[in-house]
Short mmCIF file of C-alpha atoms in Angstrom, two decimals:
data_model
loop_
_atom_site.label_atom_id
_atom_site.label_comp_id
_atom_site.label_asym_id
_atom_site.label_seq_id
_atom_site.Cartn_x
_atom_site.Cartn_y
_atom_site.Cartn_z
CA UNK A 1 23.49 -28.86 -21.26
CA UNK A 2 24.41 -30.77 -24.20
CA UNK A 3 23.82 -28.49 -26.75
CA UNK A 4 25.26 -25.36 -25.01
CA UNK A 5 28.36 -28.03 -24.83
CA UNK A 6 28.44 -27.87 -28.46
CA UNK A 7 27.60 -24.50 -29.22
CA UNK A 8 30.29 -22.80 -27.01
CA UNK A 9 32.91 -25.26 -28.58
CA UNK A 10 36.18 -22.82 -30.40
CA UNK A 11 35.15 -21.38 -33.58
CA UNK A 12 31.18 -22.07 -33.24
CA UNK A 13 30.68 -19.16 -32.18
CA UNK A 14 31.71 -16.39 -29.73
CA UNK A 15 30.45 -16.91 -26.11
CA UNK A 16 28.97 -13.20 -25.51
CA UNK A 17 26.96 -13.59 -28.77
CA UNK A 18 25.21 -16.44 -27.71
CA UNK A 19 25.14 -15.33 -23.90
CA UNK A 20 23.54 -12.56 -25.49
CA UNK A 21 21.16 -14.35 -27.54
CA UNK A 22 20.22 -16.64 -24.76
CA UNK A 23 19.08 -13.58 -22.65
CA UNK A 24 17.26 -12.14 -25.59
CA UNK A 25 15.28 -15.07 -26.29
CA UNK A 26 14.81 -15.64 -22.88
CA UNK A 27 13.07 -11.85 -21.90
CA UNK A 28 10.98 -12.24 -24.81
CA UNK A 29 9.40 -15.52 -23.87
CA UNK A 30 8.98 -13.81 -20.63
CA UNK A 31 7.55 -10.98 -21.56
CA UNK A 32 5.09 -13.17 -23.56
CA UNK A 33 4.37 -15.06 -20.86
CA UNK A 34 3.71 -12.16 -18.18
CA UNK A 35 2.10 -10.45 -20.91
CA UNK A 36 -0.07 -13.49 -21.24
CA UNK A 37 -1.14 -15.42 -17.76
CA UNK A 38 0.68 -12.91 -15.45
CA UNK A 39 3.30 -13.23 -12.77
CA UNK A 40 1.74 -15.97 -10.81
CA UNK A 41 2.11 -18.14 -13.62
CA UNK A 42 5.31 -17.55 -14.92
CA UNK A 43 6.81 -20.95 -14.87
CA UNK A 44 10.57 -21.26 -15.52
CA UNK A 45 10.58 -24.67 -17.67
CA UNK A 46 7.36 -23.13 -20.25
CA UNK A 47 9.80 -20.10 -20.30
CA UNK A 48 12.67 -22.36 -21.28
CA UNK A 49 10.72 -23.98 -23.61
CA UNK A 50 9.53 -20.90 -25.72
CA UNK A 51 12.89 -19.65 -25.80
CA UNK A 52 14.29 -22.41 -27.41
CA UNK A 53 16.86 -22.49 -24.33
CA UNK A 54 17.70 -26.09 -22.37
CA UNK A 55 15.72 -25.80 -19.13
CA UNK A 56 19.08 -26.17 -16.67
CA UNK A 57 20.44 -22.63 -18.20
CA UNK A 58 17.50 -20.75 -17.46
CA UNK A 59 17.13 -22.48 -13.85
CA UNK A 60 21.23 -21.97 -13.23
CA UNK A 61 21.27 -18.01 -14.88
CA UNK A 62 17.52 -16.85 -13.68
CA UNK A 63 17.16 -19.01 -10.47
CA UNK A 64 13.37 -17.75 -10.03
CA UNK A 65 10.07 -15.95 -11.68
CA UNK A 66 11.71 -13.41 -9.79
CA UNK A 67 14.92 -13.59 -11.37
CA UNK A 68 13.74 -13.74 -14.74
CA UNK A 69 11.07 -10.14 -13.81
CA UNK A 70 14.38 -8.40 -12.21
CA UNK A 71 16.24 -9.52 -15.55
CA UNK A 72 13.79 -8.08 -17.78
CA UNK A 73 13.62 -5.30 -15.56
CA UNK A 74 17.07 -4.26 -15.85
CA UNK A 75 16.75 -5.18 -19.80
CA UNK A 76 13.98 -2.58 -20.18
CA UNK A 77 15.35 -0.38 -18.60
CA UNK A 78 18.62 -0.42 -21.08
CA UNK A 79 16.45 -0.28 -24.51
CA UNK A 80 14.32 2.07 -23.17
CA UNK A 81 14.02 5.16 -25.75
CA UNK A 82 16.11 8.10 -25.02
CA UNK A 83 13.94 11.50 -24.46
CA UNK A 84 12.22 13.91 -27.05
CA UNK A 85 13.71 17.91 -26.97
CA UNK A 86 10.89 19.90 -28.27
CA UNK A 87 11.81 23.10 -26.77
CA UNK A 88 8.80 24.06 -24.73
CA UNK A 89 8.26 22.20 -21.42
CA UNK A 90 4.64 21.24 -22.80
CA UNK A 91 5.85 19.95 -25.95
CA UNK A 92 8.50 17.75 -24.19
CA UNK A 93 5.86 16.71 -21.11
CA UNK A 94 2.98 15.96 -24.36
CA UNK A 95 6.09 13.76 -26.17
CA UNK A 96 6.98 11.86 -23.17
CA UNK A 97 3.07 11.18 -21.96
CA UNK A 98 2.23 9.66 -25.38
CA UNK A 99 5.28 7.52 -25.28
CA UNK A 100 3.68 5.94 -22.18
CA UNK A 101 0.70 6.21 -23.77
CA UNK A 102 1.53 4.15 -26.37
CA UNK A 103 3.26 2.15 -24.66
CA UNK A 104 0.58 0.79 -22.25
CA UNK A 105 -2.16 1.00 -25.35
CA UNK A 106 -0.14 -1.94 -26.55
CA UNK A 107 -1.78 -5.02 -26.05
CA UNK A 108 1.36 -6.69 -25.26
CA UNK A 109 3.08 -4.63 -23.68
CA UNK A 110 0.28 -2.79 -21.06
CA UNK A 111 -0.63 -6.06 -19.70
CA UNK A 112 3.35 -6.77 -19.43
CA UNK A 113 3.35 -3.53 -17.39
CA UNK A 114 -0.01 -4.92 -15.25
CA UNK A 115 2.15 -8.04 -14.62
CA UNK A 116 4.99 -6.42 -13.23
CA UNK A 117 3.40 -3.97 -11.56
CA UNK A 118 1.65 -7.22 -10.08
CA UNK A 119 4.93 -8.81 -9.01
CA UNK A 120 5.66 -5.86 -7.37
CA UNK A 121 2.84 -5.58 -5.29
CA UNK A 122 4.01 -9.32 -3.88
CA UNK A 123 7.86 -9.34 -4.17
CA UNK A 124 10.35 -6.88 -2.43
CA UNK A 125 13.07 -8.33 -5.19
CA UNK A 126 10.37 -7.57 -8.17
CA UNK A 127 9.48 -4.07 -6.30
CA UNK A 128 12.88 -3.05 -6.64
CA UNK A 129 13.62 -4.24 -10.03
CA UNK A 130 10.34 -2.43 -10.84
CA UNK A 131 11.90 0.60 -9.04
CA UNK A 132 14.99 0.73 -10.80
CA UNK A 133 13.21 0.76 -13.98
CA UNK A 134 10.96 4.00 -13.02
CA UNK A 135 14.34 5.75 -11.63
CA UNK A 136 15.66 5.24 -14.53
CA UNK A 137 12.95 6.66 -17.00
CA UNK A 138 12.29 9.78 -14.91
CA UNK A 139 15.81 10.40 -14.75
CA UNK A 140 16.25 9.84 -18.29
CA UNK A 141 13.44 12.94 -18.95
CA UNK A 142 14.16 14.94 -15.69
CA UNK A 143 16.10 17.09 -18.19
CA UNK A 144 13.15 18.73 -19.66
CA UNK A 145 12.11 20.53 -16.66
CA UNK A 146 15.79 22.00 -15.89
CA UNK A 147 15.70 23.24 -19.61
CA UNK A 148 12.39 24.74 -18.73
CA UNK A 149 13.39 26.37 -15.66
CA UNK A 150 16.37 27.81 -17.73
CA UNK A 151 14.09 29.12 -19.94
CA UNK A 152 11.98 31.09 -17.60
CA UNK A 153 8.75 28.76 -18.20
CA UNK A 154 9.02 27.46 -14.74
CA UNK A 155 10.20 28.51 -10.92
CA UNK A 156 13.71 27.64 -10.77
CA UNK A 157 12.91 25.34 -7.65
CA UNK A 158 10.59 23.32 -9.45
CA UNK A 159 11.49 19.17 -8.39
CA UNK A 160 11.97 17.72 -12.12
CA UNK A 161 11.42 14.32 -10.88
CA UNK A 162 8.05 15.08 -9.48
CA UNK A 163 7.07 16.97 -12.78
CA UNK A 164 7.84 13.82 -14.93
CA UNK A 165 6.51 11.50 -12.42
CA UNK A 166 3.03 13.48 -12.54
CA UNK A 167 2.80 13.42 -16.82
CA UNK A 168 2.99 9.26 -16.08
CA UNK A 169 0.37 8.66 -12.69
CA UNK A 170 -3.01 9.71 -14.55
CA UNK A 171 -2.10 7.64 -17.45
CA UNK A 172 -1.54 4.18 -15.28
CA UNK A 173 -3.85 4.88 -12.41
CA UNK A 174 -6.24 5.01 -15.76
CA UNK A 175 -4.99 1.57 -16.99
CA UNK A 176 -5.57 0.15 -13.40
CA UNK A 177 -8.38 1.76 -11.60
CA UNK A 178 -10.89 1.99 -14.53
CA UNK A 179 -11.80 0.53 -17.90
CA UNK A 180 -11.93 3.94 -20.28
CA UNK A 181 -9.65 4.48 -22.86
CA UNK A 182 -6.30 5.00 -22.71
CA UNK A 183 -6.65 7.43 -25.49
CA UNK A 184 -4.15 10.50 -27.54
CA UNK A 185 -6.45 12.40 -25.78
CA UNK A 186 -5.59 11.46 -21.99
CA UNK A 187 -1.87 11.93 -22.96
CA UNK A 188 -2.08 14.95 -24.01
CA UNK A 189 -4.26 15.67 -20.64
CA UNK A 190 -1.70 14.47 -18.68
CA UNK A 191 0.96 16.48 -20.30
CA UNK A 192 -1.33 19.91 -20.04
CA UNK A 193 -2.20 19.57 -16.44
CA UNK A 194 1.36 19.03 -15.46
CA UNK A 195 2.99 21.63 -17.65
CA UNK A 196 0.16 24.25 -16.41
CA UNK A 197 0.63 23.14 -12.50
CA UNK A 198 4.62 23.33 -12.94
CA UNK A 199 3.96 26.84 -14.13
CA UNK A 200 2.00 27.74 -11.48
CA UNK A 201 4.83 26.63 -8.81
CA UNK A 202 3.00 23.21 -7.57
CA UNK A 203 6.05 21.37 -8.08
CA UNK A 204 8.86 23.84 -5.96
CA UNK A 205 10.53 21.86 -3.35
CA UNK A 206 9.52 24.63 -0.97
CA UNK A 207 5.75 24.46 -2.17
CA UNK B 1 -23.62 -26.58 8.00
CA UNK B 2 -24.39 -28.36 11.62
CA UNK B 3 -23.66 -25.11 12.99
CA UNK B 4 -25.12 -23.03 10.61
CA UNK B 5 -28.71 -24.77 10.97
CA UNK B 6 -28.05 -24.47 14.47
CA UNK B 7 -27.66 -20.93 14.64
CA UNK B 8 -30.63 -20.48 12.37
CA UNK B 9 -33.04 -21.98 14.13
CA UNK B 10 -36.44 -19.62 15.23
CA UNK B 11 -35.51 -18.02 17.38
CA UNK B 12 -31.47 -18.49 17.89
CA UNK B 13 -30.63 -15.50 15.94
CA UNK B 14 -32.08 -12.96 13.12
CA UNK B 15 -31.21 -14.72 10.00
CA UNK B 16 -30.38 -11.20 8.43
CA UNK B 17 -28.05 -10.03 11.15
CA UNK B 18 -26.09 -13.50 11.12
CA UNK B 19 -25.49 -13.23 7.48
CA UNK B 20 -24.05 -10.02 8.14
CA UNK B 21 -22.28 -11.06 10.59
CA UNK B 22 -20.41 -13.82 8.68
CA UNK B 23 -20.07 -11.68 5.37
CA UNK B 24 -18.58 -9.16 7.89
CA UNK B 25 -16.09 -11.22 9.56
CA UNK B 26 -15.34 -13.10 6.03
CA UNK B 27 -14.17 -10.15 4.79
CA UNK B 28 -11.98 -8.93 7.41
CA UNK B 29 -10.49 -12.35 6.77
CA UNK B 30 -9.91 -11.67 3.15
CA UNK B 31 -8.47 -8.42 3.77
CA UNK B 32 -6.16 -9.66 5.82
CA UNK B 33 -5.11 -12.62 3.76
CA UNK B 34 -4.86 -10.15 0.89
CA UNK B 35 -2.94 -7.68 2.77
CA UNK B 36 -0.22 -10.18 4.37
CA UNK B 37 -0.35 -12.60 1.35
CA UNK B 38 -1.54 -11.35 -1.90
CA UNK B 39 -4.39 -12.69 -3.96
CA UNK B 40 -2.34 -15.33 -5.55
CA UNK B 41 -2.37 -16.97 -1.59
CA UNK B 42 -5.95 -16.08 -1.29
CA UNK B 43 -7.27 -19.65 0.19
CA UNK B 44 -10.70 -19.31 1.30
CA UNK B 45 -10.54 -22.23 3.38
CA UNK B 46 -8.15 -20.32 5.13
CA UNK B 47 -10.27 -17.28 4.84
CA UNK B 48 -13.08 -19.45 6.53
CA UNK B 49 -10.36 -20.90 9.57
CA UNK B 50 -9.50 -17.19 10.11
CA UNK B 51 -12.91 -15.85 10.34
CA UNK B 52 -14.47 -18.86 12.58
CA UNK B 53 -16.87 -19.96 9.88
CA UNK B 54 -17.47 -23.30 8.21
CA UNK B 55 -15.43 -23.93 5.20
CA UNK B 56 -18.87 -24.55 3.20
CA UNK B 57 -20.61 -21.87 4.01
CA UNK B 58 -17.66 -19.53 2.41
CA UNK B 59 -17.33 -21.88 -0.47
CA UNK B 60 -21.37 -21.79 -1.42
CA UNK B 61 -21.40 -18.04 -0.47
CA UNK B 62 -18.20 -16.85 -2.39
CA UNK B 63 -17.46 -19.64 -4.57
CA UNK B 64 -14.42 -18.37 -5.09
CA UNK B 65 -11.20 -16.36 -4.33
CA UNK B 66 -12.33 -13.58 -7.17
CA UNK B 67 -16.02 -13.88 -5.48
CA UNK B 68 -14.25 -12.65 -2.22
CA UNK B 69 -12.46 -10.12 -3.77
CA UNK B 70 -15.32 -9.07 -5.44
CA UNK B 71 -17.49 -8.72 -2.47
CA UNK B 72 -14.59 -7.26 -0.44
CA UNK B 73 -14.52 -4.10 -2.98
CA UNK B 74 -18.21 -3.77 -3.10
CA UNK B 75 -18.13 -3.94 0.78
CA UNK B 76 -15.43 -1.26 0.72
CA UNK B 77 -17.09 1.29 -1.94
CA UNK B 78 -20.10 0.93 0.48
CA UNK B 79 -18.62 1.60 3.64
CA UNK B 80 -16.31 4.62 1.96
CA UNK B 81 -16.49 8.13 3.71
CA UNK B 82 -18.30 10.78 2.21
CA UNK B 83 -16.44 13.68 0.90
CA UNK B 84 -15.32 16.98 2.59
CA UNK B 85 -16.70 20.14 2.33
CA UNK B 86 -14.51 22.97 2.53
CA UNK B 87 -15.53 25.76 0.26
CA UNK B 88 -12.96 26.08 -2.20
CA UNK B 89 -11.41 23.50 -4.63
CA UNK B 90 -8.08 23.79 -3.28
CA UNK B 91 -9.44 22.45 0.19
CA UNK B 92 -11.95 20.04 -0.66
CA UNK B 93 -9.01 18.54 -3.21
CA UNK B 94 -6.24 18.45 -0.58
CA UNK B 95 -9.30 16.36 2.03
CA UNK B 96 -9.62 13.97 -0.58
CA UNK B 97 -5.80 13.71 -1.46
CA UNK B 98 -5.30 13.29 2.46
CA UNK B 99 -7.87 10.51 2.65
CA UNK B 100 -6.71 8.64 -0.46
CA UNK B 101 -2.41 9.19 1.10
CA UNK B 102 -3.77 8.12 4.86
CA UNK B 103 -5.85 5.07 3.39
CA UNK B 104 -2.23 3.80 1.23
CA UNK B 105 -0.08 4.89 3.83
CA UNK B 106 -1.51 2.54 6.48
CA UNK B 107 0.28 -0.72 6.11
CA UNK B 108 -2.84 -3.00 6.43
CA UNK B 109 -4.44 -0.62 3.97
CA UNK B 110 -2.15 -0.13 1.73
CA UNK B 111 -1.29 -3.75 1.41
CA UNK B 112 -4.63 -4.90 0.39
CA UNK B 113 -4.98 -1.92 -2.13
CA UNK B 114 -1.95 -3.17 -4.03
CA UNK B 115 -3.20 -6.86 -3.58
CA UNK B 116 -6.57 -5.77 -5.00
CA UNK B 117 -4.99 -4.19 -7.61
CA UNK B 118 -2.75 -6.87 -8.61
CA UNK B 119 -5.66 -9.18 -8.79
CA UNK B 120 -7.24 -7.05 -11.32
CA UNK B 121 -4.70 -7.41 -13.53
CA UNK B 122 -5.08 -10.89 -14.10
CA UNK B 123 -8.55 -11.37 -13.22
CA UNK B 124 -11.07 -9.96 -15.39
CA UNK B 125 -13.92 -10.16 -12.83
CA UNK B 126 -11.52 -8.70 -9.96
CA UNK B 127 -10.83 -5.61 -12.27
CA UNK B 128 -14.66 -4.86 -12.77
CA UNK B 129 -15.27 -4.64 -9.03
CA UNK B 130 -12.02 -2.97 -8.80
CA UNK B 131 -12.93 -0.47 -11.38
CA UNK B 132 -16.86 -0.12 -9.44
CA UNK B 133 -14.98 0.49 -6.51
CA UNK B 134 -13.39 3.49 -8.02
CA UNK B 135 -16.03 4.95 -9.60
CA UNK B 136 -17.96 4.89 -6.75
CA UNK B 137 -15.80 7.06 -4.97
CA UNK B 138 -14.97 9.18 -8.38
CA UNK B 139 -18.34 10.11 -8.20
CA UNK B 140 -18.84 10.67 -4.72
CA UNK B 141 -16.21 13.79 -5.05
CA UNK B 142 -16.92 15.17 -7.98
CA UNK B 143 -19.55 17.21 -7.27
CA UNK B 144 -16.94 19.52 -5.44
CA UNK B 145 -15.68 20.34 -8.93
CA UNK B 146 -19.05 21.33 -10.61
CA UNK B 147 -19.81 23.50 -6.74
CA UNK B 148 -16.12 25.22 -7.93
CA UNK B 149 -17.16 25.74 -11.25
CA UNK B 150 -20.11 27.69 -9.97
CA UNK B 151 -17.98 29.33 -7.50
CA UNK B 152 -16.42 30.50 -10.92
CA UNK B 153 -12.95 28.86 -9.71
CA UNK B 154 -12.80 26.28 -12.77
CA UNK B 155 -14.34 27.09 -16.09
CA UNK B 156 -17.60 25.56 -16.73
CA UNK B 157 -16.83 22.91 -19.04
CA UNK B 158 -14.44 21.56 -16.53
CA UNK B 159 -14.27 17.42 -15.99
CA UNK B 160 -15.35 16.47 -12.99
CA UNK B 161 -14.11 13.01 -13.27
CA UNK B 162 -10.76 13.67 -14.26
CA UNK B 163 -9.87 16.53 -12.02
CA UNK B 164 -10.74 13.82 -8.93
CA UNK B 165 -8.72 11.02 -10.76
CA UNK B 166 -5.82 13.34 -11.29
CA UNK B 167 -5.81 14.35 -7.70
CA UNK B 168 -5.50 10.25 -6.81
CA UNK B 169 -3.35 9.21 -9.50
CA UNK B 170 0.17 10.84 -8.09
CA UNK B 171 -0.59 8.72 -5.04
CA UNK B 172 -1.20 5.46 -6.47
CA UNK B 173 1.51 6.07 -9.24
CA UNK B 174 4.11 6.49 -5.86
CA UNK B 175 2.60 3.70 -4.10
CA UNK B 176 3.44 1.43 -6.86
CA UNK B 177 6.42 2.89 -8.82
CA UNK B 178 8.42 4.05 -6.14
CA UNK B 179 10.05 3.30 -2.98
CA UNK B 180 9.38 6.94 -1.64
CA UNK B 181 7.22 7.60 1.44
CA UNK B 182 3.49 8.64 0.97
CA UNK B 183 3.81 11.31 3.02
CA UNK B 184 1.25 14.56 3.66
CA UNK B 185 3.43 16.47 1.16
CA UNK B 186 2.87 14.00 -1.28
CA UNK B 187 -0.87 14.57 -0.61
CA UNK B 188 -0.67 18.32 -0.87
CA UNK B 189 1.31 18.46 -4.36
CA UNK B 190 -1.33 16.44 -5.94
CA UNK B 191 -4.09 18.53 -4.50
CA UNK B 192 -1.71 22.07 -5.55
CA UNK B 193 -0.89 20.59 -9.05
CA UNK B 194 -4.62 19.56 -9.63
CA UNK B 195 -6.13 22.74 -8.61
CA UNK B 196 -3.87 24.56 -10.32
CA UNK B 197 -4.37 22.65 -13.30
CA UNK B 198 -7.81 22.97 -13.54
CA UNK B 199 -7.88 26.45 -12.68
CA UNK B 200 -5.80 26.79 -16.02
CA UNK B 201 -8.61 25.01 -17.76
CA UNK B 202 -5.97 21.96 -18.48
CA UNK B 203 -9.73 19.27 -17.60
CA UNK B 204 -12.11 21.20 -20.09
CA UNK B 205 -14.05 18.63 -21.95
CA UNK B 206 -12.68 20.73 -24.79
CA UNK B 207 -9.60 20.68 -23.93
#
């Protein structure tokens, strides 16, 4: 408490910026710490204490584990990339399926997704943080498939979310139900199948 | 162990069907911990209270929580249905989607799938079984793809493998991404998509 006393004196500095930089620090040692021993051991104080950040401010602005996954949730969620326009449906589907390719390939950052995906599975607050984030990333591509419908590549009642939902599944029921790589290779798979079943009308809302 | 040597006297009971009987009623205890608690609450003294064994006997047969969890997915691949046979890939994909929608949209079920997933994600050991599990029942479908292929439905250098996972992974990816029901429909797009998909060739080993 002390030092956040002195740091948000007048003049030091502005109280956003360091509000900001709190947060910042705070996700990452999060992150790392999910990333490293999973949900079950993400312990407030080690979090504090990584981040650099007294232990009362995390406990007071995070509360829980919970807290701090819903945080980092909704921080994700904001940085995420915007999407790729390629101009063909399988172009845009192969862009986005490498992303989360790549993505979950990371060391870091696929076991961060395990341990989220974790806390999901055992916290309705976590679940819907976890939610939120997935809304927002199919949402943020859906896009694509309108552009392809306008183009004539696919049936105008095609469901866009389903279509960008369906270029992710393979690639994390791969990272969860089996120990092969996650490859270029089962990106592009991904992005092939779905382009080539959203041409043949397996995505219309009537279908 | 006073009751155990009891029970195991000549005579008392076939030591062979007792064992079963335990590992079977263990296991229903495990599932059920797992499903209402989650691994991380995984006790398996509580495990051993629920299933009317003694607390040693679980503890020198299982060892551990991951031991259960292990033996619970082994159990599971080895009492898993055998596949469908319907004649065309379309059908035999959309009996398997079914199964795999029915099995995660049953709340006991579908609970302990996430919970065993979870615990792979932070248990090395857990994710090995988890993986056997899967590829147990991977391989128990596939040959409907290699019977389409010589239907001529598929091209021949279709992959088995991944034309089952694909028809899963929509499932799973809804289960744990989403907040939207696992309904039939959700069952039938993934069969659709992945037939349609591999009619277009999008799982040739070349591809």
């Amino acid at each position: 408490m002390e030092s956040e006393g002195h740091e948000t004196e007048p003049g030091t500095t502005r109280p956003g910026g360091r509000t900001a930089r709190v947060r910042a620090a705070v996700l990452e040692a999060a992150g790392d710490v999910l990333a490293e021993h999973g949900f079950a051991h993400l312990d407030l104080a080690d979090v504090a204490r990584r981040a650099g950040v007294g232990k009362t401010t995390v406990y007071r602005r995070w509360g829980t584990a919970t807290g701090l996954v819903t945080d980092l949730l909704l921080d994700m969620a904001q940085q995420s990339v915007p999407r790729t326009e390629t101009g063909s449906l399988l172009g845009d589907l192969t862009a986005n399926a490498r992303l989360v390719q790549r993505t979950l390939a990371d060391p870091r950052q696929g076991a961060l997704f395990k341990a989220v995906i974790a806390a999901a599975t055992c916290d309705p607050k976590a679940a819907e943080a976890l939610h939120g984030f997935y809304a927002v990333r199919v949402k943020e591509w859906a896009p694509c498939v309108r552009q392809a419908a306008a183009r004539g590549e696919v049936p105008e009642d095609t469901d866009p979310y389903e279509v960008i939902r369906a270029a992710s599944a393979p690639l994390y029921y791969r990272l969860l139900t089996t120990d092969l790589p996650l490859d270029e290779a089962a990106a592009d798979r991904a992005a092939t199948a779905t382009a080539a079943a959203a041409r043949a009308g397996a995505f219309g809302r009537g279908a």
